[in-house]
Tab-separated table of C-alpha atoms in Angstrom:
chain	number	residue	atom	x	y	z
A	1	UNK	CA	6.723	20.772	19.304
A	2	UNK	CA	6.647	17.362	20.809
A	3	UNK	CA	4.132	18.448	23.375
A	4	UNK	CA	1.946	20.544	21.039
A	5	UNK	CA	1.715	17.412	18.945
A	6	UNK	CA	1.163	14.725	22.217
A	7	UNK	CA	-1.557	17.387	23.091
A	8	UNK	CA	-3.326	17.323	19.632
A	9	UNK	CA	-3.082	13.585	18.507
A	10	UNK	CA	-4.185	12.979	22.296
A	11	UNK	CA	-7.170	14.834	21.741
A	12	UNK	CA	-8.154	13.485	18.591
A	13	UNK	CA	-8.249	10.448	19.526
A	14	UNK	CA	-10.449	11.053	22.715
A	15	UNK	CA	-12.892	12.900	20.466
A	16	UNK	CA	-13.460	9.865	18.282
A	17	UNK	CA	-14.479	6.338	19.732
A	18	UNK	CA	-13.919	4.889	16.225
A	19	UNK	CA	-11.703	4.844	13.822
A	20	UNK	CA	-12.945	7.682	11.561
A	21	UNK	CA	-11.278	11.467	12.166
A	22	UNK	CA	-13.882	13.220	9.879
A	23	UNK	CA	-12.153	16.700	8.036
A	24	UNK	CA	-13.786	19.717	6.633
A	25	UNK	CA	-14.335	18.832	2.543
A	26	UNK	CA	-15.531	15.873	3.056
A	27	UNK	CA	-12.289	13.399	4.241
A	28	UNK	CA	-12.225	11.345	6.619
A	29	UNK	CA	-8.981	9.948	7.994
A	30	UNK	CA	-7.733	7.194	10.538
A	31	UNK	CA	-7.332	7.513	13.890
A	32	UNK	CA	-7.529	5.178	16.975
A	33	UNK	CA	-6.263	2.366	15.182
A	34	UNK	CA	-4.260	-1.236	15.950
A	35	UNK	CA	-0.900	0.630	15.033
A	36	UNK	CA	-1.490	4.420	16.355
A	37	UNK	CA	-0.486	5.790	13.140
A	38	UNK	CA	-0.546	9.126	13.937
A	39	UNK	CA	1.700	8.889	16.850
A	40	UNK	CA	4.317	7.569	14.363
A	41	UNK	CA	3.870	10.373	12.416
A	42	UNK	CA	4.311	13.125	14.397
A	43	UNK	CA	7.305	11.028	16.262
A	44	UNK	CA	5.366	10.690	19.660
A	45	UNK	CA	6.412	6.439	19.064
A	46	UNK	CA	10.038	6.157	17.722
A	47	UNK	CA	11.610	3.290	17.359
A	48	UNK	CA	14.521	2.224	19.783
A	49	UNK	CA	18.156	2.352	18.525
A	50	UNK	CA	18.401	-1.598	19.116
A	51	UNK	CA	14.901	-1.853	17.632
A	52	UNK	CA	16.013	0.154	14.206
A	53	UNK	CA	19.352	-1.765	14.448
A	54	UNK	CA	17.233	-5.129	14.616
A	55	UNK	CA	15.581	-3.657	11.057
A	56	UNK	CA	18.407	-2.924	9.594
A	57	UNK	CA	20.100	-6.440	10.040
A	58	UNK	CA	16.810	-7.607	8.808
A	59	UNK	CA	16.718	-6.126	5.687
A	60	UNK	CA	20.265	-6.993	5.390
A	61	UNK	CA	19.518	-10.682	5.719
A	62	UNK	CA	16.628	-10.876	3.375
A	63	UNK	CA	18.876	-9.040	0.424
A	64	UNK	CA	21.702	-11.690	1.526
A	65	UNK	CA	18.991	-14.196	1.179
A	66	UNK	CA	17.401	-13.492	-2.122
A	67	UNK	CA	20.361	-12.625	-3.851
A	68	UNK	CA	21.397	-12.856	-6.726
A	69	UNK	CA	17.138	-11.934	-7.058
A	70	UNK	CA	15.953	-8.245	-7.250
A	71	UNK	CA	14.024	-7.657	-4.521
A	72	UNK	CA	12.105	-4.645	-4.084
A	73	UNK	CA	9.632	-3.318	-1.457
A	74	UNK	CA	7.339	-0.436	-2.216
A	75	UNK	CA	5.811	0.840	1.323
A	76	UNK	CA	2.567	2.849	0.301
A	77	UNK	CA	2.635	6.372	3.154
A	78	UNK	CA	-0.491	6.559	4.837
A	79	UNK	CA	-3.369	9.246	3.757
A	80	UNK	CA	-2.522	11.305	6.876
A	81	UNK	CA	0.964	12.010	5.136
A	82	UNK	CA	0.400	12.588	1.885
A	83	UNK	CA	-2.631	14.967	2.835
A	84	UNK	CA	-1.413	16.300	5.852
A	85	UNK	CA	-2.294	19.553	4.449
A	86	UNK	CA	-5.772	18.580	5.699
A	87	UNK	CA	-6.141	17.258	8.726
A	88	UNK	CA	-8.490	18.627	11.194
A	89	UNK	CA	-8.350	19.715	14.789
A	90	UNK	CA	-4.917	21.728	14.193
A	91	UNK	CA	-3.133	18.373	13.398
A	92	UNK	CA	-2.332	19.743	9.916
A	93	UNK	CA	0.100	22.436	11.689
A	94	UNK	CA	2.411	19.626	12.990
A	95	UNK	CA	5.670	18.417	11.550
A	96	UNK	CA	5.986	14.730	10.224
A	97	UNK	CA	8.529	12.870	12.216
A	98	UNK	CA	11.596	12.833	9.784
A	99	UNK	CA	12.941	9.347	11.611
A	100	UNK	CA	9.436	7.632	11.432
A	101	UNK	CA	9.927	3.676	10.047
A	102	UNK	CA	9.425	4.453	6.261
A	103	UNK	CA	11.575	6.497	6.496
A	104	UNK	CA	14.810	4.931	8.169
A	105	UNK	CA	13.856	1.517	6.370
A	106	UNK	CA	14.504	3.396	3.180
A	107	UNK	CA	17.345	4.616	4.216
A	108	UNK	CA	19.353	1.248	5.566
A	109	UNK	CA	18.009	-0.005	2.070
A	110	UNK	CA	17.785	2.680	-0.755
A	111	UNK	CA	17.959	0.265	-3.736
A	112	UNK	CA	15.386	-2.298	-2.297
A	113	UNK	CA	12.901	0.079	-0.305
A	114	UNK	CA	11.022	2.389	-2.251
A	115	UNK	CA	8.721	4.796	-0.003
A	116	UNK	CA	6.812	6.641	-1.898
A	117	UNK	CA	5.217	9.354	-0.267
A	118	UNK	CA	7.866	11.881	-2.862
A	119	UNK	CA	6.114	10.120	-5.820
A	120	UNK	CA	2.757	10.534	-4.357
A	121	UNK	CA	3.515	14.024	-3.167
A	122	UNK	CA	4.347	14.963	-6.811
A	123	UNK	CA	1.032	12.624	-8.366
A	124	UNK	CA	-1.500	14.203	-6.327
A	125	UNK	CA	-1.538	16.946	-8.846
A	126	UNK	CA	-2.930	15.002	-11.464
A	127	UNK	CA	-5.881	14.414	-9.132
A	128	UNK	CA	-7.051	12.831	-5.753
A	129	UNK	CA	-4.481	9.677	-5.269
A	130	UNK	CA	-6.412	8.174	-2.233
A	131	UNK	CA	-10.170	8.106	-1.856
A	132	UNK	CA	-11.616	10.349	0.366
A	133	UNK	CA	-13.399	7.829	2.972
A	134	UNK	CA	-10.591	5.466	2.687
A	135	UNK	CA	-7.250	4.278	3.735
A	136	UNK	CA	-6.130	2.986	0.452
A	137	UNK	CA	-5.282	4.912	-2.920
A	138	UNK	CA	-7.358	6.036	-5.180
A	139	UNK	CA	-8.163	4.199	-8.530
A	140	UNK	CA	-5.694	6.718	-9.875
A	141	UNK	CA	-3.109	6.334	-7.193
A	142	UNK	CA	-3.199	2.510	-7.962
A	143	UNK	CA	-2.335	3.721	-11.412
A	144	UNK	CA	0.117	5.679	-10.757
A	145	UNK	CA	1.894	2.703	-8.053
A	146	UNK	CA	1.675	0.687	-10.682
A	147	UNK	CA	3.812	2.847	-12.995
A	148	UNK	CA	6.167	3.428	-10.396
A	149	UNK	CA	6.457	-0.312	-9.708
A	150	UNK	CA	7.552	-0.599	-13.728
A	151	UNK	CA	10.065	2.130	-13.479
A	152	UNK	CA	12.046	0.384	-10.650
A	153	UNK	CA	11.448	-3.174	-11.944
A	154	UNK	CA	13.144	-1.744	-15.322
A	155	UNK	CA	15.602	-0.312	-12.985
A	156	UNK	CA	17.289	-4.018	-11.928
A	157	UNK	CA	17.816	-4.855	-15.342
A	158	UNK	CA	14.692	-7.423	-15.823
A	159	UNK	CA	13.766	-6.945	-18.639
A	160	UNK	CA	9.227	-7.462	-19.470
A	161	UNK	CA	6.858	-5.271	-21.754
A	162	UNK	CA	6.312	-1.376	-21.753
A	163	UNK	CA	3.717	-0.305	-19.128
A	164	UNK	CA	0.042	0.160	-19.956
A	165	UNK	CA	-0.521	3.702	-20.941
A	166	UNK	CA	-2.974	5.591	-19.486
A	167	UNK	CA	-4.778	6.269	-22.716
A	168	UNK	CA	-4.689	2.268	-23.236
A	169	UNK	CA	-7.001	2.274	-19.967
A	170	UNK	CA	-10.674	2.221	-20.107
A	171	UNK	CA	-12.706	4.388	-17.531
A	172	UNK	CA	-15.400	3.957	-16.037
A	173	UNK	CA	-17.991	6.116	-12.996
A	174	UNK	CA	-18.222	4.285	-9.796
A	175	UNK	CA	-19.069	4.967	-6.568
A	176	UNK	CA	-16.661	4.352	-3.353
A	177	UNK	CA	-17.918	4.259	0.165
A	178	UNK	CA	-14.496	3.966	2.315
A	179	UNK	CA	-13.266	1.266	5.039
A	180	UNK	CA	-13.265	4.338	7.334
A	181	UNK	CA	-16.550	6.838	6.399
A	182	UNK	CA	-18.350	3.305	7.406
A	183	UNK	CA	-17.077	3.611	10.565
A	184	UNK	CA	-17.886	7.795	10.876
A	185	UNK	CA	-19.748	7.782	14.265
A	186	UNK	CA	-23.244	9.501	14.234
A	187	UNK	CA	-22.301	12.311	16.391
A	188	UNK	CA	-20.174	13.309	13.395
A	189	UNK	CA	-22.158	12.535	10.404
A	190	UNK	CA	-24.424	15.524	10.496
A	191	UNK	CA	-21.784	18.333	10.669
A	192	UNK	CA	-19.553	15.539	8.561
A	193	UNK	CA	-22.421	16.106	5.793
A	194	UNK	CA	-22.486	19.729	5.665
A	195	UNK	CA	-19.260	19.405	3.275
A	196	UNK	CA	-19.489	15.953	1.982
A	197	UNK	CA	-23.199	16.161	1.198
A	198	UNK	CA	-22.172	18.609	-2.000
A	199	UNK	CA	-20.448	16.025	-3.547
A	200	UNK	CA	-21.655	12.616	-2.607
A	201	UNK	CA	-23.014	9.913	-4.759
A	202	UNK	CA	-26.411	8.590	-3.742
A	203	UNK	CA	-25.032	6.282	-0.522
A	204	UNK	CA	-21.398	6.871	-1.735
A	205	UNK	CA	-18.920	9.141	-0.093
A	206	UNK	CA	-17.598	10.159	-3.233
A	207	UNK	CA	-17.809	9.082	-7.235
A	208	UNK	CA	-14.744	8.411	-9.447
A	209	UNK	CA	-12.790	6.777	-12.181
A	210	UNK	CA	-12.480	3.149	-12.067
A	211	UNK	CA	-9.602	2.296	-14.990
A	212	UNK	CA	-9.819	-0.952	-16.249
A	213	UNK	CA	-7.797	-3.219	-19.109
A	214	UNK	CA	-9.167	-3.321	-22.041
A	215	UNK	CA	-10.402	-7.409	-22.664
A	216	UNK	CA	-9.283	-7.700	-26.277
A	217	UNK	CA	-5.658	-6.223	-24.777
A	218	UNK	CA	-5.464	-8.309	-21.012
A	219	UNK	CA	-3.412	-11.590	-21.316
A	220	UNK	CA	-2.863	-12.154	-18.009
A	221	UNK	CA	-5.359	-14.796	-16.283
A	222	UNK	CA	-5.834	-16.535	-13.032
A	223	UNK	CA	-4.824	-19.721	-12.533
A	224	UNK	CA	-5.819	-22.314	-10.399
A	225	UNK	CA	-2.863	-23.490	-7.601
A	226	UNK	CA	-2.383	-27.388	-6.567
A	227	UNK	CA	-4.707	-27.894	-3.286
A	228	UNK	CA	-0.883	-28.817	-1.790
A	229	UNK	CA	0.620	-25.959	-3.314
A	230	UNK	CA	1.335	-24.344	-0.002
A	231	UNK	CA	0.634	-26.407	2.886
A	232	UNK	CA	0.445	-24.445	6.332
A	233	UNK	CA	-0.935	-21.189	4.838
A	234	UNK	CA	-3.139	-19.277	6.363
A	235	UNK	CA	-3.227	-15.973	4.869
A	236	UNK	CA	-5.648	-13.933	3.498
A	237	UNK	CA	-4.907	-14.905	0.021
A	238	UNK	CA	-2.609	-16.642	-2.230
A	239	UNK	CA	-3.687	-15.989	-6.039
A	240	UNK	CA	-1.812	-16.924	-9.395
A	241	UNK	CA	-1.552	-15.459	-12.829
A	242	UNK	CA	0.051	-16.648	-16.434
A	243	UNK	CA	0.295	-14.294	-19.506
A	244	UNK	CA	0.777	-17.595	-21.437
A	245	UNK	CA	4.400	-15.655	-22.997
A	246	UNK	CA	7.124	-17.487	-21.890
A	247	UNK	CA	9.752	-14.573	-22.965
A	248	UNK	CA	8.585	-13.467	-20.731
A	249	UNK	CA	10.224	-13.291	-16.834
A	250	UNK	CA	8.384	-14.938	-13.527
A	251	UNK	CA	7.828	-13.174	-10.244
A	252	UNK	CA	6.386	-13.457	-6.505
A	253	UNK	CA	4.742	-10.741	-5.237
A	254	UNK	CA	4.320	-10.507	-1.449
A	255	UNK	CA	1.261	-8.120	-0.703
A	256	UNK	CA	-1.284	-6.458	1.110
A	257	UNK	CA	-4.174	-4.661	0.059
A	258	UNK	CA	-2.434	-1.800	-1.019
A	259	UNK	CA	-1.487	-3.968	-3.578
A	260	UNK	CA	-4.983	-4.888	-4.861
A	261	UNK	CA	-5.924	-2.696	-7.421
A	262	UNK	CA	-2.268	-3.034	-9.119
A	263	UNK	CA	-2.270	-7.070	-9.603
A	264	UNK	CA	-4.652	-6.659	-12.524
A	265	UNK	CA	-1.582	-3.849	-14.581
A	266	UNK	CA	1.116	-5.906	-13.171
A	267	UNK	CA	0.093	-9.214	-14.099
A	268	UNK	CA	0.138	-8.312	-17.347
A	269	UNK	CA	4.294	-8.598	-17.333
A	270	UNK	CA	5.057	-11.437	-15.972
A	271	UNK	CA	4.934	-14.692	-17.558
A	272	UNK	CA	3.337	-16.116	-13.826
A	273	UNK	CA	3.169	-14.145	-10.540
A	274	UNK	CA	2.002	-15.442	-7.830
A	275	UNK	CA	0.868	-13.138	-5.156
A	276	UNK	CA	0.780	-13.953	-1.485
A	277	UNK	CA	-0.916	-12.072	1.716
A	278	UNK	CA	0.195	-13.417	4.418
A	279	UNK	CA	0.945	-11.041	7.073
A	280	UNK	CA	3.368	-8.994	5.489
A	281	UNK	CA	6.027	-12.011	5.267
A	282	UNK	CA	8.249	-13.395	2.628
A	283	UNK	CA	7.906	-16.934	2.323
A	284	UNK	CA	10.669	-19.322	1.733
A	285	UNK	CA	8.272	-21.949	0.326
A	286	UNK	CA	7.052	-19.978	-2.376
A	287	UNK	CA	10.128	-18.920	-3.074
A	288	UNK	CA	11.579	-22.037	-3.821
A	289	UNK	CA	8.695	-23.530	-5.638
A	290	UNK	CA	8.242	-20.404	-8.278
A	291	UNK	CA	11.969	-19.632	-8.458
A	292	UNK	CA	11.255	-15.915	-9.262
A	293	UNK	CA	13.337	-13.543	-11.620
A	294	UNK	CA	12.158	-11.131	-9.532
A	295	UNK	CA	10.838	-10.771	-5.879
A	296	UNK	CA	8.367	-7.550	-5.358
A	297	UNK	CA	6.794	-6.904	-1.906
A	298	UNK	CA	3.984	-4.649	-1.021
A	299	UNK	CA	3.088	-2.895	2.209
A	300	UNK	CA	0.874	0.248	4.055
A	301	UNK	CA	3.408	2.306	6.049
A	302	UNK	CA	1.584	1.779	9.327
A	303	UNK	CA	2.664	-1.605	9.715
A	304	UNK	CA	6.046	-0.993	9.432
A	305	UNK	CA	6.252	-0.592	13.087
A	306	UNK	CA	6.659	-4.152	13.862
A	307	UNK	CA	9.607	-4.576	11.720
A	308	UNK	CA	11.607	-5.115	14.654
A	309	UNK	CA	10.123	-8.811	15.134
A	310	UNK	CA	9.791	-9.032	11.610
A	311	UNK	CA	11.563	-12.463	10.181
A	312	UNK	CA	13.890	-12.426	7.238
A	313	UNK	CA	12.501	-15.235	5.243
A	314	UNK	CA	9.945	-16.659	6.816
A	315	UNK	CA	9.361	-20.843	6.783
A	316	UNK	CA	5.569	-22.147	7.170
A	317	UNK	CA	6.540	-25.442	7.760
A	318	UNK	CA	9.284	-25.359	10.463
């Protein structure tokens, strides 16, 4: 098995200069990128057993650090794994690596590190949870994150509102191009259309349900940081929101962009949250200054990998 898959993955990423692994139906998924997903996947790159030790006494540290503070990490699979079903070039007939970093992450830490490829698994009934062209969830699988998020914050005992109901949600059509269908190389975009082409949306990949808040329901707004709030930050971005309810509990949210679409549902709980992209580290500095209830932490699965050099806590100004 381990041959078969060094054979396949090897050949589809010699196929493809770019990023985008076009698939019959019009998907397109990632290949050739910064972490070599795929070879995690299919457990052609394992970790070391000093370098999964190393995690483990990380995640033991940050719990040891944050406590008595909840502190949960949600670790969003990659496309490829919840829709392996559908990979091209024979890549759908190979076995996900059972030891991959989700996986044994989850495992050193089952109360604090949620991965959720079961949840998504059992979702994708309802309908597509990631869009077709890109790496990220759907509109629907942000959704459905976000109600998953609520079930586990419940779980620690803080204590905020219900969660939005989908009914409570207002729809919308929009059209969704993809971080990766941008980068389909012409070679592939002709036989690429043959599928696609039956369902694509003027210069759209695909066409779907945006879900919104209502605006006579939303309570949650940004708010404007101190210009010293943070000095030494150099993330992508560090964003704050206030229900203006007091009863209500106060949380930092450490992110990436699978976390994007959720911040406008999650805000809605807190009585501030301040979210934070930075890399995929916790922060001491925000920590201290916001003095969370509640500590939440977003991340993709592919960059798990470097959890070996991952820090703890992590100080900007040391």
């Amino acid at each position: 098995m381990f041959g078969q898959a060094a054979r396949l993955v090897a050949a589809a990423k010699a196929r493809r200069p770019g990023k985008a692994l076009p698939a019959p139906g019009g998907w397109v998924y990632l290949v050739n990128d910064t972490n070599d997903f795929l070879s995690w996947q299919f457990g052609l790159k394992r970790w070391t057993p000093a370098e999964a030790r190393a995690v483990r006494q990380t995640l033991q540290a940050r719990l040891a650090a944050l406590s008595p503070t909840p502190y949960r990490m949600f670790v969003t699979p990659e496309k490829s794994v919840v829709y392996r079903e559908w990979l091209p070039e024979g890549l759908d007939r190979l076995r996900n690596a059972a030891d991959r970093p989700a996986l044994q992450m989850a495992a050193a830490a089952p109360a604090a590190i949620h991965y959720l490829a079961p949840w998504f698994e059992r979702m994708k009934r309802l309908g597509f949870v990631y869009f077709r062209g890109d790496t990220h969830v759907s509109w629907l699988g942000a959704y459905l994150l976000y109600r998953y998020v609520m079930e586990t914050i419940a779980q620690t005992g803080v204590t905020t509102t219900p969660p939005i109901a989908y009914s409570d949600l207002l729809p919308e059509l929009a059209g969704f191009e993809g971080d990766v269908y941008a980068q389909l190389d012409e070679a592939d975009r002709a036989a690429f259309a043959a599928d696609a082409g039956y369902a694509q949306w003027r210069n759209m990949l695909e066409l779907g349900l945006l879900y919104r808040l209502h605006p006579d329901t939303a309570r949650a707004r940004r708010v404007r940081l101190a210009d010293d709030y943070l000095p030494g930050f150099r993330g992508r971005e560090l964003v704050a929101f206030e229900t203006g309810d007091s009863t209500l509990p106060r949380a930092v949210v450490f992110r990436d962009s699978t976390a994007t679409e959720v911040m406008p549902f999650l805000s809605e709980h807190f009585a501030r949250v301040v979210y934070a992209w930075h890399d995929g580290d916790v922060l001491a500095e925000i920590l201290d200054r916001e003095r969370p209830d509640i500590v939440l932490h977003f991340v993709a699965e592919r960059f798990l990998a470097t959890y070996p050099d991952m820090p703890p806590i992590n100080w900007l100004q040391t």
